[in-house]
mmCIF file of C-alpha atoms and ligand atoms in Angstrom:
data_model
loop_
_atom_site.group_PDB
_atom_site.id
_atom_site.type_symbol
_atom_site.label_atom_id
_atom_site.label_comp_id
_atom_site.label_asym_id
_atom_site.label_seq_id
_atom_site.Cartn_x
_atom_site.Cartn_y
_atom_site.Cartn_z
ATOM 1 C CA UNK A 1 188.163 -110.245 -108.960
ATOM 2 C CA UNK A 2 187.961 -113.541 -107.504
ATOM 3 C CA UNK A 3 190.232 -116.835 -108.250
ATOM 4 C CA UNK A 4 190.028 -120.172 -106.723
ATOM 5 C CA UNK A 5 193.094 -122.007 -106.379
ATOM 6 C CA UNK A 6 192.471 -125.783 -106.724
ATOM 7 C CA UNK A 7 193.191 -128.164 -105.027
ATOM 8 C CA UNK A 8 193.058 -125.912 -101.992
ATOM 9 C CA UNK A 9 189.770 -124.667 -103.210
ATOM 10 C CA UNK A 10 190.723 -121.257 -101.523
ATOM 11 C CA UNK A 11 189.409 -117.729 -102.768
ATOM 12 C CA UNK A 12 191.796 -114.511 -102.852
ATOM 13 C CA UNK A 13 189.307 -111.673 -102.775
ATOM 14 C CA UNK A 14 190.628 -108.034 -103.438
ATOM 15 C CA UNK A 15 188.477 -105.126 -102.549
ATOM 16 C CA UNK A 16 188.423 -101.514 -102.294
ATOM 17 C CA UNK A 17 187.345 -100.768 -98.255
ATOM 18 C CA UNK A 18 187.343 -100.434 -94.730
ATOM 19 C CA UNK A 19 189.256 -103.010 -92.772
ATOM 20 C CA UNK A 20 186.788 -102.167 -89.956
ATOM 21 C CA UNK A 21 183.313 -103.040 -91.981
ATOM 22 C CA UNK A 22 183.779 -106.799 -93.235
ATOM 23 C CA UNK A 23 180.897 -108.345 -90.926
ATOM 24 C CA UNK A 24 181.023 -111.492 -93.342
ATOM 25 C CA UNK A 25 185.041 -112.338 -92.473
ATOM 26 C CA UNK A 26 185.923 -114.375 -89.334
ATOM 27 C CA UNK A 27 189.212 -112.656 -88.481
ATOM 28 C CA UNK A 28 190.523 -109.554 -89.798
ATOM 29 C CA UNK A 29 194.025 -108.097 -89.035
ATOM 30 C CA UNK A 30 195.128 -104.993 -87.508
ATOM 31 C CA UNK A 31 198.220 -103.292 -89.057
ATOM 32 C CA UNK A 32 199.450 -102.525 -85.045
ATOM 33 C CA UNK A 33 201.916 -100.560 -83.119
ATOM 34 C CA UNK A 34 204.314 -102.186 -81.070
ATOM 35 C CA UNK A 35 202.240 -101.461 -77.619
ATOM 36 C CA UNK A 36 199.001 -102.707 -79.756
ATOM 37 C CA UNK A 37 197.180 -99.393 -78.845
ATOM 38 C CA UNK A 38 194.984 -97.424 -80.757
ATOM 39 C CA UNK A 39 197.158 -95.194 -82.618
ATOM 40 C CA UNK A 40 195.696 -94.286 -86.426
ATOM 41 C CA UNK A 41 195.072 -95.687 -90.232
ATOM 42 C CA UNK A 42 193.804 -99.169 -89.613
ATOM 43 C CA UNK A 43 194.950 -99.691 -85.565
ATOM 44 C CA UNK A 44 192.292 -96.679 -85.504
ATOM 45 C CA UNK A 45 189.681 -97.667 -87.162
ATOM 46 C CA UNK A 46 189.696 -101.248 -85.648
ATOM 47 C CA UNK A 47 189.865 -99.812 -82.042
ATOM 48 C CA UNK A 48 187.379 -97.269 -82.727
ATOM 49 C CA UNK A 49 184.493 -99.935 -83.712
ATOM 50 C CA UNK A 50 185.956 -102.929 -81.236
ATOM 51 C CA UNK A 51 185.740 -100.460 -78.087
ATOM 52 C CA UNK A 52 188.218 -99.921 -75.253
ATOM 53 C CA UNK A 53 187.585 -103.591 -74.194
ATOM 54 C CA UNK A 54 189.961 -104.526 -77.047
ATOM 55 C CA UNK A 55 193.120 -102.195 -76.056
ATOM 56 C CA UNK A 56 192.546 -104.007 -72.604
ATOM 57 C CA UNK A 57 193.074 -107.354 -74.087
ATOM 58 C CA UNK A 58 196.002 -106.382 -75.952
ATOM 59 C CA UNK A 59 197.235 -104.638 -73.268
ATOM 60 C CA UNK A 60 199.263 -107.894 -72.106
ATOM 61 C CA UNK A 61 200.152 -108.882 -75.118
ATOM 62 C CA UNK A 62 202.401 -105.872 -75.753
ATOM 63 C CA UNK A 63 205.170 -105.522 -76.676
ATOM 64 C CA UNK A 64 205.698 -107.335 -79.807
ATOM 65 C CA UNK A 65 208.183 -107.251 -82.390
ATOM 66 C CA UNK A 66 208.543 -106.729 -86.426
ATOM 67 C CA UNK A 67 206.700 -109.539 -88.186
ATOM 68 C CA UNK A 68 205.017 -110.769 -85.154
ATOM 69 C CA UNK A 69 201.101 -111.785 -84.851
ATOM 70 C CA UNK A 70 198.943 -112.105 -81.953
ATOM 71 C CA UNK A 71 195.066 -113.014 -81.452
ATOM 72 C CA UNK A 72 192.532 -111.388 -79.539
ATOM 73 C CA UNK A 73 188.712 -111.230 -79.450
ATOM 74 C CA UNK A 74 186.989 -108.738 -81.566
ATOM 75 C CA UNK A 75 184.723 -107.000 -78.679
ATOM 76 C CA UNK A 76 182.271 -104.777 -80.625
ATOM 77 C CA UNK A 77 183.547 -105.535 -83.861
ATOM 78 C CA UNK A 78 181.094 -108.100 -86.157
ATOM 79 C CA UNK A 79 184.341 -110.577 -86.334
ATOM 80 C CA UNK A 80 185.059 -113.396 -84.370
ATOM 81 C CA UNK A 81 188.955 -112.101 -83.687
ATOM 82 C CA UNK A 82 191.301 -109.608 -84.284
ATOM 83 C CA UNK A 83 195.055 -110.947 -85.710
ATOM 84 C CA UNK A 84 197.796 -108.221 -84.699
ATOM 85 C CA UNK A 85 200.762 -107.679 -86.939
ATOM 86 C CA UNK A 86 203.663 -105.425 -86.113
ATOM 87 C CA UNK A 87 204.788 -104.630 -89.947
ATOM 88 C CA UNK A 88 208.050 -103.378 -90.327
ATOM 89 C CA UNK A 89 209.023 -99.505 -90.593
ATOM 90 C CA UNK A 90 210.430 -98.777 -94.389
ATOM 91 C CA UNK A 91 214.292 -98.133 -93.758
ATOM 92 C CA UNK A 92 214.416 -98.936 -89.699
ATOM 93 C CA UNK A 93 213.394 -102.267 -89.443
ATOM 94 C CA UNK A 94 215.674 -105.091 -91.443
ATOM 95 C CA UNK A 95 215.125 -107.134 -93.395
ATOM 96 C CA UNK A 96 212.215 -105.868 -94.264
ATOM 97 C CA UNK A 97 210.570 -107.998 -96.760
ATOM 98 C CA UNK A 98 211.083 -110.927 -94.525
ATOM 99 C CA UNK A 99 209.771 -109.306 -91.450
ATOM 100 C CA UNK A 100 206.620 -107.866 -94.238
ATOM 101 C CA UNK A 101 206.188 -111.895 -95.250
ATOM 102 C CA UNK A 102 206.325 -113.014 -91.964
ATOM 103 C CA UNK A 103 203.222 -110.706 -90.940
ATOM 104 C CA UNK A 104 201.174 -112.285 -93.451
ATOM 105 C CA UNK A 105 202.499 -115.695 -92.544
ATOM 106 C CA UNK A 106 201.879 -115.754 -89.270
ATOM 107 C CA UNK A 107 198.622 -114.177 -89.304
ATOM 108 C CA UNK A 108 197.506 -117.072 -91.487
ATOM 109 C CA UNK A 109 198.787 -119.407 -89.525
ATOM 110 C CA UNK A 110 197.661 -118.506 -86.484
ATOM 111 C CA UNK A 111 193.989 -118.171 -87.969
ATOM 112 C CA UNK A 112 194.353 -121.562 -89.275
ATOM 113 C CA UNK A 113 195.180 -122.866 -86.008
ATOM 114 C CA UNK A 114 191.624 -121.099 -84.615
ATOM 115 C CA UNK A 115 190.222 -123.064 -87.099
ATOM 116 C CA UNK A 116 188.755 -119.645 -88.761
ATOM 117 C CA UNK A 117 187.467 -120.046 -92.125
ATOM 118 C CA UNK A 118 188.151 -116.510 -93.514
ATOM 119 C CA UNK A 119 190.488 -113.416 -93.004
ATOM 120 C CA UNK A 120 190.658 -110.248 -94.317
ATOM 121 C CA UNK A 121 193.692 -107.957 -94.438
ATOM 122 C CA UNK A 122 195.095 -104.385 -95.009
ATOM 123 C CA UNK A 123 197.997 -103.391 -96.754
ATOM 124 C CA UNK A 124 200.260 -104.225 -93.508
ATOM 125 C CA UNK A 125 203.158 -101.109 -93.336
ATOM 126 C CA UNK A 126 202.082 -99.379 -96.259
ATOM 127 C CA UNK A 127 200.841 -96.113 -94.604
ATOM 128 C CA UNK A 128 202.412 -94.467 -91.531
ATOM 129 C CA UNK A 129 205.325 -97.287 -91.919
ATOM 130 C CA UNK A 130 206.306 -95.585 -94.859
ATOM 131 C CA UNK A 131 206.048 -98.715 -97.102
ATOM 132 C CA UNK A 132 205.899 -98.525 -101.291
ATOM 133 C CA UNK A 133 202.785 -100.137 -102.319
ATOM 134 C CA UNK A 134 204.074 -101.623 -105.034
ATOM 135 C CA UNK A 135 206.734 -103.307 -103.224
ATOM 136 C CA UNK A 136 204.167 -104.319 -100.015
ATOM 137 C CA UNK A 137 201.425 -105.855 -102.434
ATOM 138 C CA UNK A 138 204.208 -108.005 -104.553
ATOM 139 C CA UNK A 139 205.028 -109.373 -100.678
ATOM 140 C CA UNK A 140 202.005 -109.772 -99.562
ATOM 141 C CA UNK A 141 200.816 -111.467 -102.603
ATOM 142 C CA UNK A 142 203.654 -113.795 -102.720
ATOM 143 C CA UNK A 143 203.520 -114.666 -99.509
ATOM 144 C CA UNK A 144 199.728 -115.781 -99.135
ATOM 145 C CA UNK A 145 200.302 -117.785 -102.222
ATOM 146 C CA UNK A 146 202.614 -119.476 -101.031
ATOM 147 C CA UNK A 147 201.281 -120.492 -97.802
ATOM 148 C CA UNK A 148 197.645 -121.341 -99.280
ATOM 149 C CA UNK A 149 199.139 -124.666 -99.456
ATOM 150 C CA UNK A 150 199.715 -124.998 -95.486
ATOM 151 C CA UNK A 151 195.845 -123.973 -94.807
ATOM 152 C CA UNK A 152 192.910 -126.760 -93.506
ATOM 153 C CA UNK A 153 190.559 -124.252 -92.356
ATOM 154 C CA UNK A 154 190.789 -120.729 -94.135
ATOM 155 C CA UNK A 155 188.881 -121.157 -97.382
ATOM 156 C CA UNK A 156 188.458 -117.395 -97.748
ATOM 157 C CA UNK A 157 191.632 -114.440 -98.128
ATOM 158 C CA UNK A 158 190.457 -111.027 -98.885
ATOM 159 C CA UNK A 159 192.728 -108.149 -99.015
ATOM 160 C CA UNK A 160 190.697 -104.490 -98.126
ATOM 161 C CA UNK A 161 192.231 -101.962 -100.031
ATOM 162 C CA UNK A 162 191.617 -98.165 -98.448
ATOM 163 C CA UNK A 163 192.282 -96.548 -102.029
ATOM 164 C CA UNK A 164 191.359 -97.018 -105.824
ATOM 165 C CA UNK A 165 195.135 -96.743 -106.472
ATOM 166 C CA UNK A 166 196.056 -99.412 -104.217
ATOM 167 C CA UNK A 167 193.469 -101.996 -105.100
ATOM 168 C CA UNK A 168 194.953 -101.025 -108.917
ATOM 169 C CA UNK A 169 198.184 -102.094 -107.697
ATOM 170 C CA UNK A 170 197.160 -105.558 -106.193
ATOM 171 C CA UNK A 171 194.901 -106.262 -109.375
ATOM 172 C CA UNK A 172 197.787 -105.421 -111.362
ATOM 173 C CA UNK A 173 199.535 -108.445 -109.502
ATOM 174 C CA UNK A 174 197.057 -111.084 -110.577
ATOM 175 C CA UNK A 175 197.863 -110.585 -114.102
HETATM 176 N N1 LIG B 201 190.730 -99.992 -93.793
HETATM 177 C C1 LIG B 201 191.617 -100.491 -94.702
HETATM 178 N N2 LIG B 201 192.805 -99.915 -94.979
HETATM 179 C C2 LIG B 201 193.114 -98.774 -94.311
HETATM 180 C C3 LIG B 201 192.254 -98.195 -93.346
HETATM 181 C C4 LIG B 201 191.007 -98.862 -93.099
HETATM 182 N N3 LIG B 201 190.128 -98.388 -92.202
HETATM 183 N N4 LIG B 201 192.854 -97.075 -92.853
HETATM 184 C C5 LIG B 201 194.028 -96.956 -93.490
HETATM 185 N N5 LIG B 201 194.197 -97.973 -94.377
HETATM 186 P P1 LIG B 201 198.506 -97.848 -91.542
HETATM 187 P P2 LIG B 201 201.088 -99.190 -91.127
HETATM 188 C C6 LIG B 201 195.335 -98.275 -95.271
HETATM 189 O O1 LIG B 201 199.157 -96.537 -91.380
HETATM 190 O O2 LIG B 201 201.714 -98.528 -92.291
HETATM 191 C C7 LIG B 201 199.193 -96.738 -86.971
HETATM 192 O O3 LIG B 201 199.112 -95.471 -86.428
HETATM 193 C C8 LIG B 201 196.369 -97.194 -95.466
HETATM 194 O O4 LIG B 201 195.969 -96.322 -96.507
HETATM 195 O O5 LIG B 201 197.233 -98.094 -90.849
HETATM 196 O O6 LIG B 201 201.356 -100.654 -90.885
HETATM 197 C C9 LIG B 201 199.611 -97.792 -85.965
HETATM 198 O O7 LIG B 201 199.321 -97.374 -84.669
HETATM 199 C C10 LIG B 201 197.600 -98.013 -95.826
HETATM 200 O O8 LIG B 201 197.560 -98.369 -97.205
HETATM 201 O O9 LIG B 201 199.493 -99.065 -91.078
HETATM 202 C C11 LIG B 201 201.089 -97.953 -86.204
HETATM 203 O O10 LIG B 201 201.866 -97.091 -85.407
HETATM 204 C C12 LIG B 201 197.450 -99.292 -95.021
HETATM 205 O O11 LIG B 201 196.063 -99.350 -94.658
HETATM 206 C C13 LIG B 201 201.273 -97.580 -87.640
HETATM 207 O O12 LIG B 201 200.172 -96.747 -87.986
HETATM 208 C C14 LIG B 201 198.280 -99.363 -93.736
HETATM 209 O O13 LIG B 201 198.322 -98.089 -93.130
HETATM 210 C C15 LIG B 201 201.227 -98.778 -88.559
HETATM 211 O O14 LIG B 201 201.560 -98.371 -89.856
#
């Protein structure tokens, strides 16, 4: 369940859950909409608990593209701030394992840069967005591997799972 990878000393956590109920994780991400409103699956759920004071933040922050993170506060929400990330629509938006990897990138870049220590994401574009789980958890577990080595600050990575099947599939990818 957990693994630390030396000499980064940083843990990859993956959990079955709700992206809107991690009170112990500094940042979590937002799988958004374009316009970064509330919209449902996780953008739901995160706006729900934050309160309309978050929407109003975004608000001026919209529009962003494919693969592209912003920060806000987290309003109501136990975190310290909310990363946005515009995940690519399966079959519209190309190429879209890039823009997928970029997501994750930049979201843990930018929470490096706030000098957060932890972060905890959903399965970016695998819901409304129409993305294959199998192929979305390969991505995203490439792609925080391989920027582990970039991090100073972010010593914790969890990845919140909505389903039993999903979480199977990201175990799966640890073997
Ligand atoms: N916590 C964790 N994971 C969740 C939660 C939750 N509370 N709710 C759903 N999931 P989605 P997308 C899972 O659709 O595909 C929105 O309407 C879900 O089962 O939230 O990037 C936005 O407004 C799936 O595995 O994000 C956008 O328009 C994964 O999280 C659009 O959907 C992502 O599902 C974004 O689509």
């Amino acid at each position: 369940m957990e693994r630390t990878n030396k000499p980064h000393e940083v843990t990859v956590e993956l959990i079955r859950g709700d992206i809107a109920r991690q009170p112990d994780i500094s940042t979590i991400v937002n799988a958004a909409n374009a316009w970064l409103r509330i919209g449902g699956g996780v953008a739901g759920a995160i706006h729900r608990a934050a309160g309309p004071g978050l929407e109003e933040e975004c608000r001026p922050l919209a529009p962003i593209s494919p693969g592209e993170a912003v920060i806000t506060g987290a309003h109501n929400l136990p975190n310290d701030y909310v990363i946005h990330c515009l995940g690519p629509v399966y079959g519209r938006d190309k190429p879209e394992d890039k823009l997928l990897a970029s997501c994750y990138r930049n979201a843990l870049m930018l929470a490096d840069r706030e000098e957060t220590d932890s972060i905890a994401f959903p399965a970016i574009s695998a819901g409304a967005f129409g993305y294959p789980i199998r192929e979305a958890a390969a991505i995203a577990m490439k792609t925080i591997h391989d920027t582990i080595p970039s991090l100073q600050h972010v010593k914790k990575i969890r990845m919140v799972l909505f389903s039993e099947k999903d979480l199977q599939v990201f175990e799966s990818l640890r073997a």
